[in-house]
Amino acid sequence: MDALKLVIILPEYNEEECIEDTTGRLLSVIENLQQEKLITNDSFIFWISDGSTDNSWKLIEKIHSEKPDKVKGIKFSKNFGNQKAILAGLFESYKYGADCFISIDSDLQQDELKIKEFIQKYKSGAKIVAGIRNNRETDGIIKKITALAFYKLMNILGVNLKVNHSDYRLVSRDAVEALQKFGETNLFLRGIFNELGFKQDYVYFDVKPRKYGKTKFTSDKMFSLALNGITSFSIVPLRFVSYVGILMSIISFIIGFSAWWEKVFNNSTIPGWATIIVTIGFVGGIQILCIGIIGEYLGQLFQEVKSRPRYIIEKELK
Ligand code: UDP
Ligand code: MG
């Protein structure tokens, strides 16, 4: 196979401390791969500035003016979130005619030297190569537990996701074309790429501690990503609501029948107000939970139906 044209996709949100370092390190990865004749000389890196309010876009512009062929990018009009930044990176760099695209976190916590392995897996036939993290040592205890619970829950709900899947990923041109047909506003890329059905392979990598700044993935953003993952790939929670409803009706019918029986045949009044109150509280709780689950899907539907643009580009460095 001939050398491939590669684009490295870098979403960033207020990462001014690492823009220069990351660009330098990735350009040297690109250079090495070019020397090994694995990728073409017009391969480049593509920054997506996701509504940063710090100096990062200025830095990207500066680097672009020095090396316009090697560093390109776009700037969002506001913060749209990391999933949309990756999506925009794929769609907007597509027009430069690359063969494959690799997204990686701009803090380079993910080992950039594994890029070669991604390319080798692509050359041996995989259309999507997903990065799987070996460890979660860099995460706090809460993130570790919630992440693990999330993957377990997704599997129970019937979504086939590999544990510790990340957005460090190689995607072929065919896969980007297929992805363009998905019009979802709320994106959970790890799920969507599974859905495409192309041949997948995996690269295992170690996660390093963050070198500069702090995480841009607040718990709030993590939670909404996880909920999107569930509500856009599984209807099991909705079905669960129906089952609970049916079960509750059967139980209440039995309770009603037994109360009637006691009254008519034994003429005994039922003692135990407490039981009644507890039951009412319990059923009320279940109902609110169920309405909440339905609300999540309704919210998802509401956002999809409006079909607003998924991102808005304010500036572009060609
Ligand atoms: N990021 C982004 N938009 C956001 C939040 C994060 O583009 O709204 C980028 C961030 O700059 C980084 C990547 O997504 O390049 C992963 O974020 P981070 O390293 O903060 O997450 P963590 O490694 O802590 O999970
Ligand atoms: Mg990080």
mmCIF file of C-alpha atoms and ligand atoms in Angstrom:
data_model
loop_
_atom_site.group_PDB
_atom_site.id
_atom_site.type_symbol
_atom_site.label_atom_id
_atom_site.label_comp_id
_atom_site.label_asym_id
_atom_site.label_seq_id
_atom_site.Cartn_x
_atom_site.Cartn_y
_atom_site.Cartn_z
ATOM 1 C CA MET A 1 0.000 0.000 0.000
ATOM 2 C CA ASP A 2 1.174 3.478 -0.823
ATOM 3 C CA ALA A 3 1.829 6.115 1.792
ATOM 4 C CA LEU A 4 -1.393 7.464 3.343
ATOM 5 C CA LYS A 5 -2.505 11.023 3.764
ATOM 6 C CA LEU A 6 -3.149 11.449 7.491
ATOM 7 C CA VAL A 7 -4.896 14.183 9.460
ATOM 8 C CA ILE A 8 -4.468 14.396 13.229
ATOM 9 C CA ILE A 9 -7.553 15.916 14.839
ATOM 10 C CA LEU A 10 -7.114 17.926 18.006
ATOM 11 C CA PRO A 11 -10.114 19.271 19.925
ATOM 12 C CA GLU A 12 -9.155 21.876 22.474
ATOM 13 C CA TYR A 13 -10.945 23.956 25.051
ATOM 14 C CA ASN A 14 -8.836 26.562 26.878
ATOM 15 C CA GLU A 15 -5.600 24.633 26.425
ATOM 16 C CA GLU A 16 -3.230 27.581 25.857
ATOM 17 C CA GLU A 17 -0.529 25.939 27.995
ATOM 18 C CA CYS A 18 -0.184 22.948 25.713
ATOM 19 C CA ILE A 19 -0.861 24.190 22.164
ATOM 20 C CA GLU A 20 2.786 24.720 21.226
ATOM 21 C CA ASP A 21 4.157 21.656 22.970
ATOM 22 C CA THR A 22 1.457 19.387 21.526
ATOM 23 C CA THR A 23 1.896 20.781 18.008
ATOM 24 C CA GLY A 24 5.666 20.259 18.201
ATOM 25 C CA ARG A 25 5.378 16.707 19.471
ATOM 26 C CA LEU A 26 2.805 15.716 16.862
ATOM 27 C CA LEU A 27 4.744 17.320 14.021
ATOM 28 C CA SER A 28 7.726 15.225 14.997
ATOM 29 C CA VAL A 29 5.539 12.081 15.015
ATOM 30 C CA ILE A 30 4.356 13.063 11.527
ATOM 31 C CA GLU A 31 7.917 13.636 10.369
ATOM 32 C CA ASN A 32 9.032 10.211 11.581
ATOM 33 C CA LEU A 33 6.132 8.520 9.859
ATOM 34 C CA GLN A 34 6.965 10.395 6.654
ATOM 35 C CA GLN A 35 10.555 9.216 6.815
ATOM 36 C CA GLU A 36 9.297 5.670 7.186
ATOM 37 C CA LYS A 37 7.162 6.273 4.067
ATOM 38 C CA LEU A 38 4.015 5.370 5.999
ATOM 39 C CA ILE A 39 2.318 8.716 5.417
ATOM 40 C CA THR A 40 2.501 11.372 2.703
ATOM 41 C CA ASN A 41 4.296 14.712 2.942
ATOM 42 C CA ASP A 42 1.040 16.633 2.856
ATOM 43 C CA SER A 43 -0.280 15.019 6.056
ATOM 44 C CA PHE A 44 -1.148 17.655 8.647
ATOM 45 C CA ILE A 45 -2.634 18.413 12.042
ATOM 46 C CA PHE A 46 -6.044 20.019 12.443
ATOM 47 C CA TRP A 47 -7.005 22.029 15.537
ATOM 48 C CA ILE A 48 -10.603 22.587 16.593
ATOM 49 C CA SER A 49 -10.826 25.423 19.055
ATOM 50 C CA ASP A 50 -14.045 24.623 20.922
ATOM 51 C CA GLY A 51 -15.018 28.131 22.017
ATOM 52 C CA SER A 52 -11.859 28.730 24.031
ATOM 53 C CA THR A 53 -11.780 31.994 25.912
ATOM 54 C CA ASP A 54 -8.036 31.977 26.579
ATOM 55 C CA ASN A 55 -5.130 32.630 24.242
ATOM 56 C CA SER A 56 -5.173 29.274 22.486
ATOM 57 C CA TRP A 57 -6.672 30.384 19.155
ATOM 58 C CA LYS A 58 -4.070 33.153 18.862
ATOM 59 C CA LEU A 59 -1.361 30.530 19.307
ATOM 60 C CA ILE A 60 -2.929 28.259 16.705
ATOM 61 C CA GLU A 61 -3.100 31.179 14.245
ATOM 62 C CA LYS A 62 0.541 31.962 14.888
ATOM 63 C CA ILE A 63 1.677 28.382 14.272
ATOM 64 C CA HIS A 64 -0.509 28.212 11.151
ATOM 65 C CA SER A 65 1.067 31.369 9.747
ATOM 66 C CA GLU A 66 4.503 29.759 10.148
ATOM 67 C CA LYS A 67 3.518 26.331 8.797
ATOM 68 C CA PRO A 68 0.253 26.662 6.847
ATOM 69 C CA ASP A 69 0.599 23.257 5.163
ATOM 70 C CA LYS A 70 1.303 21.385 8.344
ATOM 71 C CA VAL A 71 -1.082 23.048 10.789
ATOM 72 C CA LYS A 72 -4.682 23.987 9.965
ATOM 73 C CA GLY A 73 -7.757 24.505 12.059
ATOM 74 C CA ILE A 74 -11.157 25.940 12.783
ATOM 75 C CA LYS A 75 -12.578 27.991 15.621
ATOM 76 C CA PHE A 76 -16.096 27.401 16.933
ATOM 77 C CA SER A 77 -18.293 30.400 17.732
ATOM 78 C CA LYS A 78 -18.833 28.981 21.251
ATOM 79 C CA ASN A 79 -18.216 25.884 23.338
ATOM 80 C CA PHE A 80 -20.098 23.022 21.654
ATOM 81 C CA GLY A 81 -18.401 20.206 23.533
ATOM 82 C CA ASN A 82 -15.657 17.747 22.760
ATOM 83 C CA GLN A 83 -17.807 15.265 20.769
ATOM 84 C CA LYS A 84 -18.914 17.951 18.340
ATOM 85 C CA ALA A 85 -15.369 19.247 18.098
ATOM 86 C CA ILE A 86 -14.147 15.805 17.031
ATOM 87 C CA LEU A 87 -17.034 15.493 14.563
ATOM 88 C CA ALA A 88 -16.258 18.903 13.065
ATOM 89 C CA GLY A 89 -12.594 17.936 12.863
ATOM 90 C CA LEU A 90 -13.483 14.890 10.773
ATOM 91 C CA PHE A 91 -15.987 16.676 8.525
ATOM 92 C CA GLU A 92 -14.028 19.866 7.963
ATOM 93 C CA SER A 93 -10.653 18.246 7.293
ATOM 94 C CA TYR A 94 -12.309 15.686 4.998
ATOM 95 C CA LYS A 95 -12.257 18.147 2.109
ATOM 96 C CA TYR A 96 -8.446 18.060 2.027
ATOM 97 C CA GLY A 97 -8.699 14.511 0.709
ATOM 98 C CA ALA A 98 -7.074 12.543 3.522
ATOM 99 C CA ASP A 99 -7.194 8.735 3.639
ATOM 100 C CA CYS A 100 -7.455 8.490 7.404
ATOM 101 C CA PHE A 101 -8.005 10.635 10.457
ATOM 102 C CA ILE A 102 -6.776 10.192 14.007
ATOM 103 C CA SER A 103 -8.381 12.084 16.894
ATOM 104 C CA ILE A 104 -6.389 12.506 20.094
ATOM 105 C CA ASP A 105 -6.815 14.659 23.240
ATOM 106 C CA SER A 106 -4.840 17.869 22.944
ATOM 107 C CA ASP A 107 -3.256 17.442 26.389
ATOM 108 C CA LEU A 108 -1.537 14.332 24.922
ATOM 109 C CA GLN A 109 -2.380 12.276 27.984
ATOM 110 C CA GLN A 110 -2.867 9.557 25.404
ATOM 111 C CA ASP A 111 0.425 8.175 24.125
ATOM 112 C CA GLU A 112 1.022 9.873 20.757
ATOM 113 C CA LEU A 113 3.774 7.410 19.857
ATOM 114 C CA LYS A 114 1.085 4.776 19.344
ATOM 115 C CA ILE A 115 -0.109 6.589 16.212
ATOM 116 C CA LYS A 116 2.129 4.318 14.163
ATOM 117 C CA GLU A 117 0.327 1.269 15.552
ATOM 118 C CA PHE A 118 -3.050 2.751 14.555
ATOM 119 C CA ILE A 119 -1.770 3.194 11.009
ATOM 120 C CA GLN A 120 -0.423 -0.341 10.857
ATOM 121 C CA LYS A 121 -3.805 -1.722 11.958
ATOM 122 C CA TYR A 122 -5.463 0.391 9.245
ATOM 123 C CA LYS A 123 -3.025 -0.991 6.679
ATOM 124 C CA SER A 124 -3.945 -4.507 7.704
ATOM 125 C CA GLY A 125 -7.579 -3.814 6.869
ATOM 126 C CA ALA A 126 -9.354 -2.133 9.798
ATOM 127 C CA LYS A 127 -11.516 0.854 8.870
ATOM 128 C CA ILE A 128 -11.860 2.015 12.459
ATOM 129 C CA VAL A 129 -9.142 1.593 15.056
ATOM 130 C CA ALA A 130 -10.237 2.459 18.591
ATOM 131 C CA GLY A 131 -7.813 3.315 21.362
ATOM 132 C CA ILE A 132 -8.426 1.419 24.583
ATOM 133 C CA ARG A 133 -6.763 2.698 27.742
ATOM 134 C CA ASN A 134 -4.802 0.191 29.778
ATOM 135 C CA ASN A 135 -5.159 1.989 33.075
ATOM 136 C CA ARG A 136 -7.185 4.590 34.888
ATOM 137 C CA GLU A 137 -4.468 5.558 37.336
ATOM 138 C CA THR A 138 -4.671 9.192 36.301
ATOM 139 C CA ASP A 139 -8.366 9.344 37.197
ATOM 140 C CA GLY A 140 -9.751 10.093 40.650
ATOM 141 C CA ILE A 141 -11.615 7.374 42.532
ATOM 142 C CA ILE A 142 -15.042 8.798 41.663
ATOM 143 C CA LYS A 143 -14.292 8.938 37.945
ATOM 144 C CA LYS A 144 -12.914 5.384 38.085
ATOM 145 C CA ILE A 145 -16.044 3.993 39.728
ATOM 146 C CA THR A 146 -18.535 5.954 37.616
ATOM 147 C CA ALA A 147 -16.717 5.090 34.381
ATOM 148 C CA LEU A 148 -16.730 1.395 35.199
ATOM 149 C CA ALA A 149 -20.405 1.519 36.241
ATOM 150 C CA PHE A 150 -21.209 3.275 32.962
ATOM 151 C CA TYR A 151 -19.625 0.571 30.805
ATOM 152 C CA LYS A 152 -21.325 -2.169 32.852
ATOM 153 C CA LEU A 153 -24.700 -0.422 32.522
ATOM 154 C CA MET A 154 -24.231 0.068 28.770
ATOM 155 C CA ASN A 155 -23.528 -3.648 28.386
ATOM 156 C CA ILE A 156 -26.592 -4.581 30.439
ATOM 157 C CA LEU A 157 -28.652 -2.238 28.254
ATOM 158 C CA GLY A 158 -27.464 -4.071 25.190
ATOM 159 C CA VAL A 159 -24.923 -1.597 23.818
ATOM 160 C CA ASN A 160 -21.759 -3.408 22.936
ATOM 161 C CA LEU A 161 -18.969 -1.111 24.091
ATOM 162 C CA LYS A 162 -15.475 -2.183 25.009
ATOM 163 C CA VAL A 163 -14.540 -1.106 28.529
ATOM 164 C CA ASN A 164 -12.176 1.895 28.672
ATOM 165 C CA HIS A 165 -12.877 2.873 25.087
ATOM 166 C CA SER A 166 -11.586 6.369 24.342
ATOM 167 C CA ASP A 167 -11.860 9.033 21.669
ATOM 168 C CA TYR A 168 -8.256 8.344 20.614
ATOM 169 C CA ARG A 169 -9.257 6.738 17.355
ATOM 170 C CA LEU A 170 -8.359 6.227 13.733
ATOM 171 C CA VAL A 171 -11.183 6.579 11.231
ATOM 172 C CA SER A 172 -10.946 5.810 7.522
ATOM 173 C CA ARG A 173 -12.332 8.044 4.807
ATOM 174 C CA ASP A 174 -15.162 5.534 4.178
ATOM 175 C CA ALA A 175 -16.137 5.686 7.834
ATOM 176 C CA VAL A 176 -16.287 9.505 7.764
ATOM 177 C CA GLU A 177 -18.528 9.308 4.697
ATOM 178 C CA ALA A 178 -20.815 6.891 6.513
ATOM 179 C CA LEU A 179 -20.823 9.116 9.580
ATOM 180 C CA GLN A 180 -21.976 12.056 7.464
ATOM 181 C CA LYS A 181 -25.258 10.217 6.987
ATOM 182 C CA PHE A 182 -25.996 10.266 10.717
ATOM 183 C CA GLY A 183 -27.867 13.436 11.525
ATOM 184 C CA GLU A 184 -27.923 13.210 15.317
ATOM 185 C CA THR A 185 -27.478 16.365 17.345
ATOM 186 C CA ASN A 186 -26.496 14.523 20.491
ATOM 187 C CA LEU A 187 -23.471 12.510 19.777
ATOM 188 C CA PHE A 188 -21.867 9.635 21.496
ATOM 189 C CA LEU A 189 -19.120 8.853 19.001
ATOM 190 C CA ARG A 190 -17.940 5.667 20.697
ATOM 191 C CA GLY A 191 -21.392 4.177 20.117
ATOM 192 C CA ILE A 192 -21.876 5.540 16.610
ATOM 193 C CA PHE A 193 -18.614 4.128 15.314
ATOM 194 C CA ASN A 194 -19.676 0.685 16.553
ATOM 195 C CA GLU A 195 -22.930 1.138 14.682
ATOM 196 C CA LEU A 196 -21.259 1.699 11.286
ATOM 197 C CA GLY A 197 -20.403 -1.963 11.022
ATOM 198 C CA PHE A 198 -16.953 -1.489 9.491
ATOM 199 C CA LYS A 199 -14.091 -3.748 10.458
ATOM 200 C CA GLN A 200 -12.684 -2.555 13.786
ATOM 201 C CA ASP A 201 -9.437 -3.119 15.543
ATOM 202 C CA TYR A 202 -7.964 -1.886 18.811
ATOM 203 C CA VAL A 203 -4.773 -0.297 20.055
ATOM 204 C CA TYR A 204 -4.006 -0.416 23.780
ATOM 205 C CA PHE A 205 -2.252 2.553 25.304
ATOM 206 C CA ASP A 206 -1.232 3.975 28.684
ATOM 207 C CA VAL A 207 -2.673 7.219 29.965
ATOM 208 C CA LYS A 208 -0.189 9.724 31.321
ATOM 209 C CA PRO A 209 -0.943 12.402 33.901
ATOM 210 C CA ARG A 210 -1.937 15.790 32.496
ATOM 211 C CA LYS A 211 1.165 17.926 31.962
ATOM 212 C CA TYR A 212 -0.442 21.383 31.797
ATOM 213 C CA GLY A 213 -3.636 22.916 33.121
ATOM 214 C CA LYS A 214 -6.494 20.889 34.494
ATOM 215 C CA THR A 215 -9.232 18.710 33.039
ATOM 216 C CA LYS A 216 -11.806 20.446 30.836
ATOM 217 C CA PHE A 217 -14.192 17.546 31.308
ATOM 218 C CA THR A 218 -16.181 18.680 34.322
ATOM 219 C CA SER A 219 -18.367 16.102 36.088
ATOM 220 C CA ASP A 220 -21.317 17.899 34.590
ATOM 221 C CA LYS A 221 -19.992 17.264 31.043
ATOM 222 C CA MET A 222 -19.163 13.637 31.898
ATOM 223 C CA PHE A 223 -22.694 13.035 33.175
ATOM 224 C CA SER A 224 -24.338 14.493 30.110
ATOM 225 C CA LEU A 225 -22.063 12.450 27.820
ATOM 226 C CA ALA A 226 -22.988 9.279 29.726
ATOM 227 C CA LEU A 227 -26.719 10.062 29.547
ATOM 228 C CA ASN A 228 -26.432 10.760 25.826
ATOM 229 C CA GLY A 229 -24.667 7.451 25.427
ATOM 230 C CA ILE A 230 -27.528 5.634 27.100
ATOM 231 C CA THR A 231 -30.498 7.480 25.636
ATOM 232 C CA SER A 232 -29.189 7.528 22.091
ATOM 233 C CA PHE A 233 -28.301 3.845 21.965
ATOM 234 C CA SER A 234 -30.713 1.974 24.180
ATOM 235 C CA ILE A 235 -34.468 1.951 24.677
ATOM 236 C CA VAL A 236 -34.202 -0.630 27.451
ATOM 237 C CA PRO A 237 -34.832 1.995 30.183
ATOM 238 C CA LEU A 238 -38.136 2.933 28.508
ATOM 239 C CA ARG A 239 -39.137 -0.701 28.318
ATOM 240 C CA PHE A 240 -38.181 -1.055 31.965
ATOM 241 C CA VAL A 241 -40.672 1.725 32.742
ATOM 242 C CA SER A 242 -43.453 -0.232 31.044
ATOM 243 C CA TYR A 243 -42.553 -3.433 32.915
ATOM 244 C CA VAL A 244 -42.526 -1.617 36.247
ATOM 245 C CA GLY A 245 -45.919 -0.111 35.407
ATOM 246 C CA ILE A 246 -47.407 -3.511 34.576
ATOM 247 C CA LEU A 247 -45.904 -5.095 37.682
ATOM 248 C CA MET A 248 -47.220 -2.292 39.872
ATOM 249 C CA SER A 249 -50.743 -2.680 38.475
ATOM 250 C CA ILE A 250 -50.729 -6.430 39.106
ATOM 251 C CA ILE A 251 -49.514 -5.902 42.672
ATOM 252 C CA SER A 252 -52.128 -3.263 43.396
ATOM 253 C CA PHE A 253 -54.857 -5.484 41.929
ATOM 254 C CA ILE A 254 -53.806 -8.312 44.252
ATOM 255 C CA ILE A 255 -53.754 -5.938 47.247
ATOM 256 C CA GLY A 256 -57.208 -4.597 46.348
ATOM 257 C CA PHE A 257 -58.595 -8.082 45.890
ATOM 258 C CA SER A 258 -57.247 -9.287 49.225
ATOM 259 C CA ALA A 259 -58.683 -6.209 50.986
ATOM 260 C CA TRP A 260 -62.086 -6.952 49.465
ATOM 261 C CA TRP A 261 -61.790 -10.614 50.516
ATOM 262 C CA GLU A 262 -60.950 -9.647 54.120
ATOM 263 C CA LYS A 263 -63.863 -7.251 54.257
ATOM 264 C CA VAL A 264 -66.480 -9.592 52.800
ATOM 265 C CA PHE A 265 -65.510 -12.938 54.314
ATOM 266 C CA ASN A 266 -63.720 -12.044 57.569
ATOM 267 C CA ASN A 267 -65.222 -8.637 58.179
ATOM 268 C CA SER A 268 -61.929 -7.500 59.617
ATOM 269 C CA THR A 269 -60.624 -4.039 59.004
ATOM 270 C CA ILE A 270 -57.070 -3.874 57.847
ATOM 271 C CA PRO A 271 -54.684 -2.557 60.447
ATOM 272 C CA GLY A 272 -51.420 -0.986 59.339
ATOM 273 C CA TRP A 273 -51.660 2.521 58.095
ATOM 274 C CA ALA A 274 -47.895 2.464 57.906
ATOM 275 C CA THR A 275 -47.946 -0.172 55.217
ATOM 276 C CA ILE A 276 -50.273 1.944 53.135
ATOM 277 C CA ILE A 277 -48.219 5.050 53.529
ATOM 278 C CA VAL A 278 -45.016 3.174 52.668
ATOM 279 C CA THR A 279 -46.646 1.687 49.606
ATOM 280 C CA ILE A 280 -47.913 5.061 48.438
ATOM 281 C CA GLY A 281 -44.477 6.555 48.931
ATOM 282 C CA PHE A 282 -42.805 3.686 47.114
ATOM 283 C CA VAL A 283 -45.154 3.752 44.169
ATOM 284 C CA GLY A 284 -44.888 7.542 44.021
ATOM 285 C CA GLY A 285 -41.122 7.264 43.919
ATOM 286 C CA ILE A 286 -41.187 4.706 41.136
ATOM 287 C CA GLN A 287 -43.587 6.886 39.171
ATOM 288 C CA ILE A 288 -41.368 9.918 39.430
ATOM 289 C CA LEU A 289 -38.359 7.846 38.395
ATOM 290 C CA CYS A 290 -40.258 6.518 35.406
ATOM 291 C CA ILE A 291 -41.416 9.956 34.374
ATOM 292 C CA GLY A 292 -37.816 11.106 34.701
ATOM 293 C CA ILE A 293 -36.618 8.361 32.356
ATOM 294 C CA ILE A 294 -39.310 9.207 29.825
ATOM 295 C CA GLY A 295 -38.374 12.872 30.216
ATOM 296 C CA GLU A 296 -34.763 12.074 29.300
ATOM 297 C CA TYR A 297 -35.863 10.513 26.037
ATOM 298 C CA LEU A 298 -38.333 13.297 25.378
ATOM 299 C CA GLY A 299 -35.560 15.825 25.927
ATOM 300 C CA GLN A 300 -33.358 13.892 23.522
ATOM 301 C CA LEU A 301 -36.180 13.871 20.964
ATOM 302 C CA PHE A 302 -36.833 17.566 21.471
ATOM 303 C CA GLN A 303 -33.248 18.423 20.672
ATOM 304 C CA GLU A 304 -33.132 16.127 17.650
ATOM 305 C CA VAL A 305 -36.411 17.405 16.225
ATOM 306 C CA LYS A 306 -35.202 20.990 16.182
ATOM 307 C CA SER A 307 -32.275 19.766 14.067
ATOM 308 C CA ARG A 308 -30.159 22.783 14.778
ATOM 309 C CA PRO A 309 -26.635 22.884 13.395
ATOM 310 C CA ARG A 310 -24.296 20.756 15.433
ATOM 311 C CA TYR A 311 -21.594 23.388 15.445
ATOM 312 C CA ILE A 312 -20.911 26.824 14.034
ATOM 313 C CA ILE A 313 -17.534 27.770 12.643
ATOM 314 C CA GLU A 314 -16.408 31.307 13.183
ATOM 315 C CA LYS A 315 -12.941 31.177 11.677
ATOM 316 C CA GLU A 316 -11.018 28.792 9.497
ATOM 317 C CA LEU A 317 -7.304 28.415 8.829
ATOM 318 C CA LYS A 318 -6.871 26.797 5.419
HETATM 319 N N1 UDP B 1 -12.422 19.438 25.261
HETATM 320 C C1 UDP B 1 -13.147 20.130 24.285
HETATM 321 N N2 UDP B 1 -14.329 20.721 24.642
HETATM 322 C C2 UDP B 1 -14.847 20.652 25.911
HETATM 323 C C3 UDP B 1 -14.113 19.896 26.882
HETATM 324 C C4 UDP B 1 -12.919 19.298 26.519
HETATM 325 O O1 UDP B 1 -12.726 20.217 23.129
HETATM 326 O O2 UDP B 1 -15.904 21.206 26.155
HETATM 327 C C5 UDP B 1 -11.144 18.813 24.865
HETATM 328 C C6 UDP B 1 -9.971 19.112 25.796
HETATM 329 O O3 UDP B 1 -9.357 20.327 25.484
HETATM 330 C C7 UDP B 1 -9.082 17.918 25.537
HETATM 331 C C8 UDP B 1 -10.069 16.783 25.280
HETATM 332 O O4 UDP B 1 -11.303 17.414 24.944
HETATM 333 O O5 UDP B 1 -8.300 18.072 24.371
HETATM 334 C C9 UDP B 1 -10.231 15.894 26.495
HETATM 335 O O6 UDP B 1 -10.514 16.702 27.633
HETATM 336 P P1 UDP B 1 -9.751 16.543 29.009
HETATM 337 O O7 UDP B 1 -8.316 16.229 28.802
HETATM 338 O O8 UDP B 1 -10.028 17.773 29.796
HETATM 339 O O9 UDP B 1 -10.527 15.297 29.623
HETATM 340 P P2 UDP B 1 -9.942 14.130 30.580
HETATM 341 O O10 UDP B 1 -8.643 13.673 29.973
HETATM 342 O O11 UDP B 1 -9.734 14.782 31.912
HETATM 343 O O12 UDP B 1 -11.002 13.107 30.561
HETATM 344 MG MG MG B 2 -7.060 14.823 29.363
#
